[in-house]
Coordinates of C-alpha atoms and ligand atoms in Angstrom, one line a residue:
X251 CA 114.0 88.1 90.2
X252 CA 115.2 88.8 86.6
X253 CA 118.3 89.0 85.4
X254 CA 118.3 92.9 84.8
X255 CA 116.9 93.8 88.4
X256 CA 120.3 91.2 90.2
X257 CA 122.5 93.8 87.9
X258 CA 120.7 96.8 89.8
X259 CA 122.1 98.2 92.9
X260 CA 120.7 97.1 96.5
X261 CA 118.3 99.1 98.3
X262 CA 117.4 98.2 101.7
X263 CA 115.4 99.2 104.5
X264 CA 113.3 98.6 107.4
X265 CA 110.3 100.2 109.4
X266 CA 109.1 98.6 113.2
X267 CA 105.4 97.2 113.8
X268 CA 105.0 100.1 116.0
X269 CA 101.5 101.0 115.3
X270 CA 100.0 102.3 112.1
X271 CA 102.1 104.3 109.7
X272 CA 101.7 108.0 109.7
X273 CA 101.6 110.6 106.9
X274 CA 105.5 110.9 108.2
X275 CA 106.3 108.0 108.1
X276 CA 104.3 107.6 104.4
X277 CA 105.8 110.8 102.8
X278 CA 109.6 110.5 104.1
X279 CA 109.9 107.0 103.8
X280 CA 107.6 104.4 102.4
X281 CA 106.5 106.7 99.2
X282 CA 109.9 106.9 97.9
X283 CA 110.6 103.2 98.8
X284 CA 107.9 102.6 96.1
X285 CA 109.2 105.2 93.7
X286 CA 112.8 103.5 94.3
X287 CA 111.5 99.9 93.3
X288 CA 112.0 100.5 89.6
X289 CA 115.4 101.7 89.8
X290 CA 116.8 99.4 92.3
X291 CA 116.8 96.2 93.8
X292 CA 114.6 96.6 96.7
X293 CA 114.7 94.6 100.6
X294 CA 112.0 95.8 102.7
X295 CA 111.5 94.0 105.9
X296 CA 109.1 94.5 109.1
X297 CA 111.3 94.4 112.3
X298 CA 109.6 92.8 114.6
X299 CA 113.1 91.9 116.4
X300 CA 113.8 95.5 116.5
X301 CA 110.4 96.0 117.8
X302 CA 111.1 93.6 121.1
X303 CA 112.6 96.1 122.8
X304 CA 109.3 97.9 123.6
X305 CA 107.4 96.0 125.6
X306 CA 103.9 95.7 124.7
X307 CA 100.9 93.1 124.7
X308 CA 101.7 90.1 122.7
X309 CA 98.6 90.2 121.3
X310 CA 99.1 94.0 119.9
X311 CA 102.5 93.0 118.7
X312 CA 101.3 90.4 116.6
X313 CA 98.3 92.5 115.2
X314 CA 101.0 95.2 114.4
X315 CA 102.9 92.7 112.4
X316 CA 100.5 91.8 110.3
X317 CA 99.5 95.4 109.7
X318 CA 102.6 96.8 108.8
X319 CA 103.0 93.8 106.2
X320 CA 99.8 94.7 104.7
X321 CA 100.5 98.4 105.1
X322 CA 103.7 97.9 102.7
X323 CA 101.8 96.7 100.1
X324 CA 99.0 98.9 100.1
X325 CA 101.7 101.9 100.2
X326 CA 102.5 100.1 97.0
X327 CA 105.4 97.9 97.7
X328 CA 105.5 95.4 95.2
X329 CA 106.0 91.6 95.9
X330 CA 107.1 91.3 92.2
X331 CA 109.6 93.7 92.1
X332 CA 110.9 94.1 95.6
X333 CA 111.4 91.6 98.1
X334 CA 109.3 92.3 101.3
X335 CA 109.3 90.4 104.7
X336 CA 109.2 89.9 108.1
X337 CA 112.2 89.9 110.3
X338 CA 111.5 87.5 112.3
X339 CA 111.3 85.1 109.7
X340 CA 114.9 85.2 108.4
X341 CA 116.7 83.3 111.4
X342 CA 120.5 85.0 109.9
X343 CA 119.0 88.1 111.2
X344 CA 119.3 87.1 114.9
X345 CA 122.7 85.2 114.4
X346 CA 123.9 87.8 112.8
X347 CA 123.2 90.5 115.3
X348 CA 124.7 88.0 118.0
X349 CA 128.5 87.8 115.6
X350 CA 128.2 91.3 115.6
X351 CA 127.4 92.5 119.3
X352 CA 130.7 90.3 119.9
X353 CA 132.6 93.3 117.2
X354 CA 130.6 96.2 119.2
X355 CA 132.2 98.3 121.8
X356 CA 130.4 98.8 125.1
X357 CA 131.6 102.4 125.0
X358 CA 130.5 103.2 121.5
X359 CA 127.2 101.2 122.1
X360 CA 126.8 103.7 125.0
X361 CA 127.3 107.2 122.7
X362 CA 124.4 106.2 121.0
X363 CA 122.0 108.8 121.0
X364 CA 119.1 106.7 120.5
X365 CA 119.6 104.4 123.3
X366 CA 121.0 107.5 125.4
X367 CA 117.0 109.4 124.4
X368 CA 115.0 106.2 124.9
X369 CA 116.6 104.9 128.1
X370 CA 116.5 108.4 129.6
X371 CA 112.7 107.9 128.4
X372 CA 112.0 104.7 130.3
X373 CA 114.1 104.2 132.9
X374 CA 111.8 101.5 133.9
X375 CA 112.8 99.1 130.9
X376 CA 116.9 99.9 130.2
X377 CA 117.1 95.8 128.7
X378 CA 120.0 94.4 126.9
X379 CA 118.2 94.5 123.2
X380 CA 117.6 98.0 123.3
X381 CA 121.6 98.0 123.9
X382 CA 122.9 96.1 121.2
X383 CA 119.6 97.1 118.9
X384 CA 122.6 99.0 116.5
X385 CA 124.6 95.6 116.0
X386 CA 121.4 93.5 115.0
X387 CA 120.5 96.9 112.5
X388 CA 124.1 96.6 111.2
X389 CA 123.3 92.8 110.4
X390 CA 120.4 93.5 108.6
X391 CA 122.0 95.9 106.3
X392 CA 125.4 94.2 105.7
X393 CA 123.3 90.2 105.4
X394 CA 122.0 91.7 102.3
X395 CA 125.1 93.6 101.0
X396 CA 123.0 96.5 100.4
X397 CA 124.7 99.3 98.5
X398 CA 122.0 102.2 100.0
X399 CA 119.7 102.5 103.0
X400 CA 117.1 104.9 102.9
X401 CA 116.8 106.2 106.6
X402 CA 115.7 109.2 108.4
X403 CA 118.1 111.9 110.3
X404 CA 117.2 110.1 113.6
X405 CA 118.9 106.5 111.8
X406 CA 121.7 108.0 110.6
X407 CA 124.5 107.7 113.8
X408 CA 123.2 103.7 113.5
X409 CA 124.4 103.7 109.5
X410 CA 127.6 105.3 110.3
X411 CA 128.0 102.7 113.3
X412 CA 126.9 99.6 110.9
X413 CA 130.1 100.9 108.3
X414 CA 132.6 101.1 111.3
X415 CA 131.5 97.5 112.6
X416 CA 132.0 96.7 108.9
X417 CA 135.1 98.3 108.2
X418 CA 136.7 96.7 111.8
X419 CA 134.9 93.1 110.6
X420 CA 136.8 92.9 106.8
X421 CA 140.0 94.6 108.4
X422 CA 140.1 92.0 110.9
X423 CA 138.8 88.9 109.0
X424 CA 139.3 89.8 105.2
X425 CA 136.8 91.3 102.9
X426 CA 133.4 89.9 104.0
X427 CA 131.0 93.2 104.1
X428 CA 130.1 96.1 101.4
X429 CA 129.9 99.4 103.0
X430 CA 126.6 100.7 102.6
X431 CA 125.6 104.5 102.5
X432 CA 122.9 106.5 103.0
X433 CA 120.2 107.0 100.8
X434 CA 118.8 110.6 100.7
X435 CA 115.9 110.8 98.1
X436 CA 115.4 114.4 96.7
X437 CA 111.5 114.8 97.8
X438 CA 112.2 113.2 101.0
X439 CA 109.9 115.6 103.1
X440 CA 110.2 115.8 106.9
X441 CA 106.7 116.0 108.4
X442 CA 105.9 117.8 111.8
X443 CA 103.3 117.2 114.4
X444 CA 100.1 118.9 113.4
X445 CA 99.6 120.1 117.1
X446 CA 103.4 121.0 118.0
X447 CA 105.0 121.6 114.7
X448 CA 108.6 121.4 115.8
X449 CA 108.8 117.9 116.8
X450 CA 108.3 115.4 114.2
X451 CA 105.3 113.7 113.8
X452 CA 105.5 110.1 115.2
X453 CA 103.6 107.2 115.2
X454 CA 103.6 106.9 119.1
X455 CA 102.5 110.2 119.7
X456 CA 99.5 110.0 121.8
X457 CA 97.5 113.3 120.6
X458 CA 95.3 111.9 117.8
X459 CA 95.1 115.4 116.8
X460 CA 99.3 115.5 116.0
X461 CA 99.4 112.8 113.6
X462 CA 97.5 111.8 109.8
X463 CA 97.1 107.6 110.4
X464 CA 97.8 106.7 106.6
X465 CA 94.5 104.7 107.5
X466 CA 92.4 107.8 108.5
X467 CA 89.0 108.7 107.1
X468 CA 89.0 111.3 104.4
X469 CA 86.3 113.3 107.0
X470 CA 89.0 112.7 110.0
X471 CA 92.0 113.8 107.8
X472 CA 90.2 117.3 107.2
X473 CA 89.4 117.8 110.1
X474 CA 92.7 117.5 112.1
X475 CA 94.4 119.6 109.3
X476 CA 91.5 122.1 109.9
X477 CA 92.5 122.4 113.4
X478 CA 96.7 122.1 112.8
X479 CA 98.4 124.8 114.7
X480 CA 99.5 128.0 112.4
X481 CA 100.4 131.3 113.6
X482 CA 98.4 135.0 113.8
X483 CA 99.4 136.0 110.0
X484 CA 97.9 135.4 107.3
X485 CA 100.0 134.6 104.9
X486 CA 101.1 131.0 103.1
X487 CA 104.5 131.7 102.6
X488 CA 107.3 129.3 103.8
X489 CA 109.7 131.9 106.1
X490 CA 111.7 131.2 109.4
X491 CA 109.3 131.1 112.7
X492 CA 106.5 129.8 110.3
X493 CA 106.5 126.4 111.8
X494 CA 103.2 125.0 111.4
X495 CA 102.4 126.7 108.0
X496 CA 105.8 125.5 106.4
X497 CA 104.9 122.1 107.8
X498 CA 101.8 121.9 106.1
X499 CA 103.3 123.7 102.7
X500 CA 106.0 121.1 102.9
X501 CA 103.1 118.2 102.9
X502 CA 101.0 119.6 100.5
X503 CA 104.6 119.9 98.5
X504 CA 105.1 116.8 98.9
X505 CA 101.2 115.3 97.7
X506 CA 100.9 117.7 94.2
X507 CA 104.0 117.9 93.3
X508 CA 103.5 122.0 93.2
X509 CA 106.7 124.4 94.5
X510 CA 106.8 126.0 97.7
X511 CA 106.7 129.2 95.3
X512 CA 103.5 128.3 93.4
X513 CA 102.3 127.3 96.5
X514 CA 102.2 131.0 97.9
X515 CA 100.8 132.2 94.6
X516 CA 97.8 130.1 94.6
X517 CA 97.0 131.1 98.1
X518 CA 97.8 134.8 98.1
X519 CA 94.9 136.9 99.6
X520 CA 93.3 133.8 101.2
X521 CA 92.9 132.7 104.3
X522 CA 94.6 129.9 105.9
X523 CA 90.9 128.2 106.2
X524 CA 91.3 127.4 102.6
X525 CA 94.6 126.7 102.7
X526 CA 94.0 124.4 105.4
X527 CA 90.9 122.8 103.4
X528 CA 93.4 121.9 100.6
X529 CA 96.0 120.7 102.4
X530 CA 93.2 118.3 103.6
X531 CA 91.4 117.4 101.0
X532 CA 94.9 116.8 98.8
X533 CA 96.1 114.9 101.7
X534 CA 92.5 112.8 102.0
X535 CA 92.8 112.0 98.1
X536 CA 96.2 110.9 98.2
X537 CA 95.8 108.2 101.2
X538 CA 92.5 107.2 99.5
X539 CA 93.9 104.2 97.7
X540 CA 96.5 103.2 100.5
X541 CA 93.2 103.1 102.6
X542 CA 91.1 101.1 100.2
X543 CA 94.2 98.8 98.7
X544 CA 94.3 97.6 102.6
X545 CA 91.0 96.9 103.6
X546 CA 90.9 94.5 100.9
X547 CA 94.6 92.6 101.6
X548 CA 93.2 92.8 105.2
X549 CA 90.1 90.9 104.0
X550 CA 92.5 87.7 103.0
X551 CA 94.9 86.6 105.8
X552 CA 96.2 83.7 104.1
X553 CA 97.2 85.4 101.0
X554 CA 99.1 87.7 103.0
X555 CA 100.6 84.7 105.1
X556 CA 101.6 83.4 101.7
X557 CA 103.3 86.3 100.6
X558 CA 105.3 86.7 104.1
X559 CA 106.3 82.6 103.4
X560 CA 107.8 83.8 100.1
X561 CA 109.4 87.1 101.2
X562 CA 111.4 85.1 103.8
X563 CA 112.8 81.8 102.3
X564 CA 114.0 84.4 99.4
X565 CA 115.2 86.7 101.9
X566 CA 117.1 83.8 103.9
X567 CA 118.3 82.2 100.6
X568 CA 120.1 85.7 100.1
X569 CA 121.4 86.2 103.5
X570 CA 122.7 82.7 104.2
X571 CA 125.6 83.6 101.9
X572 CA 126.7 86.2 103.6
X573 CA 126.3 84.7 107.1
X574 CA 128.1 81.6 105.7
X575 CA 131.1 83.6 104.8
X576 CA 130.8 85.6 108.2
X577 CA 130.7 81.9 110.0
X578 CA 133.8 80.7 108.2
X579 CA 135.8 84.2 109.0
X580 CA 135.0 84.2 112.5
X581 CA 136.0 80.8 112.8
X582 CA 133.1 78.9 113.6
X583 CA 133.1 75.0 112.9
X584 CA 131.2 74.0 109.8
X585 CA 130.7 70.6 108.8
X586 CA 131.0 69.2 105.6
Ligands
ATP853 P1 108.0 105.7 116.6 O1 107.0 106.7 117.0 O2 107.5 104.3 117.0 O3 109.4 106.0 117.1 P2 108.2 106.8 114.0 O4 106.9 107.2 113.5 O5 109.1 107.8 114.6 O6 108.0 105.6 115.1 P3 110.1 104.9 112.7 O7 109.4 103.6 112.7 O8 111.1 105.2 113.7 O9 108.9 106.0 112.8 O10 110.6 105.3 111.2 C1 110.2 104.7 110.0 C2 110.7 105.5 108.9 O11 109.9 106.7 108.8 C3 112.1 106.0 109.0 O12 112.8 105.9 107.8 C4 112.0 107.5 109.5 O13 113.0 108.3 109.1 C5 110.7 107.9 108.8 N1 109.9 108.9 109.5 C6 109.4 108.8 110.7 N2 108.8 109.9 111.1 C7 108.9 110.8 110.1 C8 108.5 112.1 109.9 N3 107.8 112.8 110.8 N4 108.8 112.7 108.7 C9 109.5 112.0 107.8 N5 109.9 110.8 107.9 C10 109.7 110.1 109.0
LTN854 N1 115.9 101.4 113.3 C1 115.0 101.6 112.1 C2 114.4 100.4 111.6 C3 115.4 99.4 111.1 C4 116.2 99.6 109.9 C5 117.1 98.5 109.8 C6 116.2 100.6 108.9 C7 115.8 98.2 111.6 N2 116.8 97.7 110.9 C8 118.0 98.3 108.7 C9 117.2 100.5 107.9 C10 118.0 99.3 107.8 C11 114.0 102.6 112.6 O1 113.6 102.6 113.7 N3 113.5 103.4 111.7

């Protein structure tokens, strides 16, 4: 890393192997995390820890990792400007998520809506990790000092928990922690489910029809946009009770870069079939390079291992000073 880019201020975020990233996901995360990388100093990590508390097929899991890694890049995450890496692969991660489930309260763990959603969810698999899954996301953000975390609406009680565990850490042990805040880009679109347009679209949804795979054919992508869920009018204008045609003005927004204003305008006395059609095809053009940029990193394992080897001895270098200090505050015994 140059000299210029340790001046810039810390970005950091992370995204779980949960399966393969959506046009969500793409648009109101990842994309800006590449448009971020020339402003900021960028941490972008795969967390596979996080991920744990899902139990899946080893196999799968280990699949997914690889995916996602490869997925970064393709979205056009840069290993020379940002530094990208696996979770898993950074051991401070996990001891740093241990020193800080000893500063989390059992009752403030418990007001967590996350864990309150997912264990009501599965009730079948209420384990420890998916407990304390806010400290070890606190210790990924404050390891790294980071000064902004890009992170969606559903992240955002965990960022205001990871500055009170902060706050409590440097008023009880001295100044150890920055306090990061939230990073909320300006064309940071919310996508909905194609098929039920007022829940967001998610990765784990298990209508194929609901979700855009950032990996999806450009002959796939047209037709689940062809068949997204509108309403009996017919016209493209974004207005209250419009849920599935302001979702798909808000990605096509999003792709060309046009208003929601010029939107209507270029649409007005048309159908929704062609409005549809360009959503698609916009859509289909966009994802094109993602698509081709990681058949071909998929085509060479080992330079992908390589770059995940790099990512995390730079990414432990960094947060070994910070755990360090944390070690020494808490009191634990170093030796000379
Ligand atoms: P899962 O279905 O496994 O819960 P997800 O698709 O909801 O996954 P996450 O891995 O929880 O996604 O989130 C990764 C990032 O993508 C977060 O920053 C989140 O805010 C963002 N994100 C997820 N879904 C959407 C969406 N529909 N629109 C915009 N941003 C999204
Ligand atoms: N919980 C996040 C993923 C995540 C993360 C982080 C995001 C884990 N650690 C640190 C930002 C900073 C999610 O599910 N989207």
């Amino acid at each position: 890393m140059s000299e210029a880019q340790e001046k810039k201020k810390i970005i950091l975020s992370g995204i779980q192997p949960t399966g393969v990233f959506t046009l969500g996901n793409y648009l109101g995360a990842v994309k800006n995390w590449q448009q971020m990388q020339e402003d900021y100093q960028c941490y972008y990590f795969i967390a596979d820890l996080h991920s744990l508390t899902v139990h899946i097929d080893p196999k799968l899991r280990k699949q997914q990792s690889l995916q996602a890694f490869a997925l970064l890049l393709a979205c056009g995450i840069d290993p020379e400007k940002s530094l990208i890496f696996v979770q898993s692969h950074v051991p401070t991660h996990a001891e740093m998520g241990w020193i800080l489930a000893c500063c989390s309260q059992f009752g403030e763990l418990s007001r967590m809506t996350q864990f309150k959603d997912k264990s009501a969810k599965h009730p079948e698999n209420i384990n420890a990790g998916l407990f304390t899954y806010p400290s070890l996301m606190a210790g990924d953000i404050l390891l790294y000092q980071a000064d902004y975390v890009p992170v969606g609406a559903d992240q955002t009680q965990h960022l205001e928990f990871t500055r009170d565990i902060a706050t409590r850490f440097n008023h009880v042990y001295g100044e150890t922690f920055k306090l990061p805040e939230g990073y909320f880009p300006k064309l940071g679109a919310r996508v909905m489910s194609l098929q039920e347009p007022t829940s967001k679209m998610s990765k784990s949804d298990t209508n194929p029809n609901a979700t855009i795979s950032i990996l999806d054919e450009e002959n796939v992508i047209i037709k689940k946009f062809k068949r997204a869920v509108t309403d009996s009018e017919m016209e493209v204008v974004f207005r209250e009770g419009k849920d599935g045609i302001n979702n798909l003005m808000t990605i096509y927004s999003a792709v060309t870069g046009k208003s929601l204003d010029d939107i209507t305008s270029e649409f007005a006395g048309k159908g929704y079939g062609d409005f549809k059609a360009a959503v698609g095809e916009a859509v289909a053009e966009e994802l094109r390079p993602v698509r081709e940029k990681y058949a071909e990193l998929m085509g060479d394992k080992a330079e992908l291992e390589r770059l995940m080897k790099q990512g995390a001895e730079i990414a432990t270098k960094i947060s070994s000073r910070t755990l360090t200090k944390a070690r020494k505050k808490v009191g634990l015994y170093i030796t000379k």
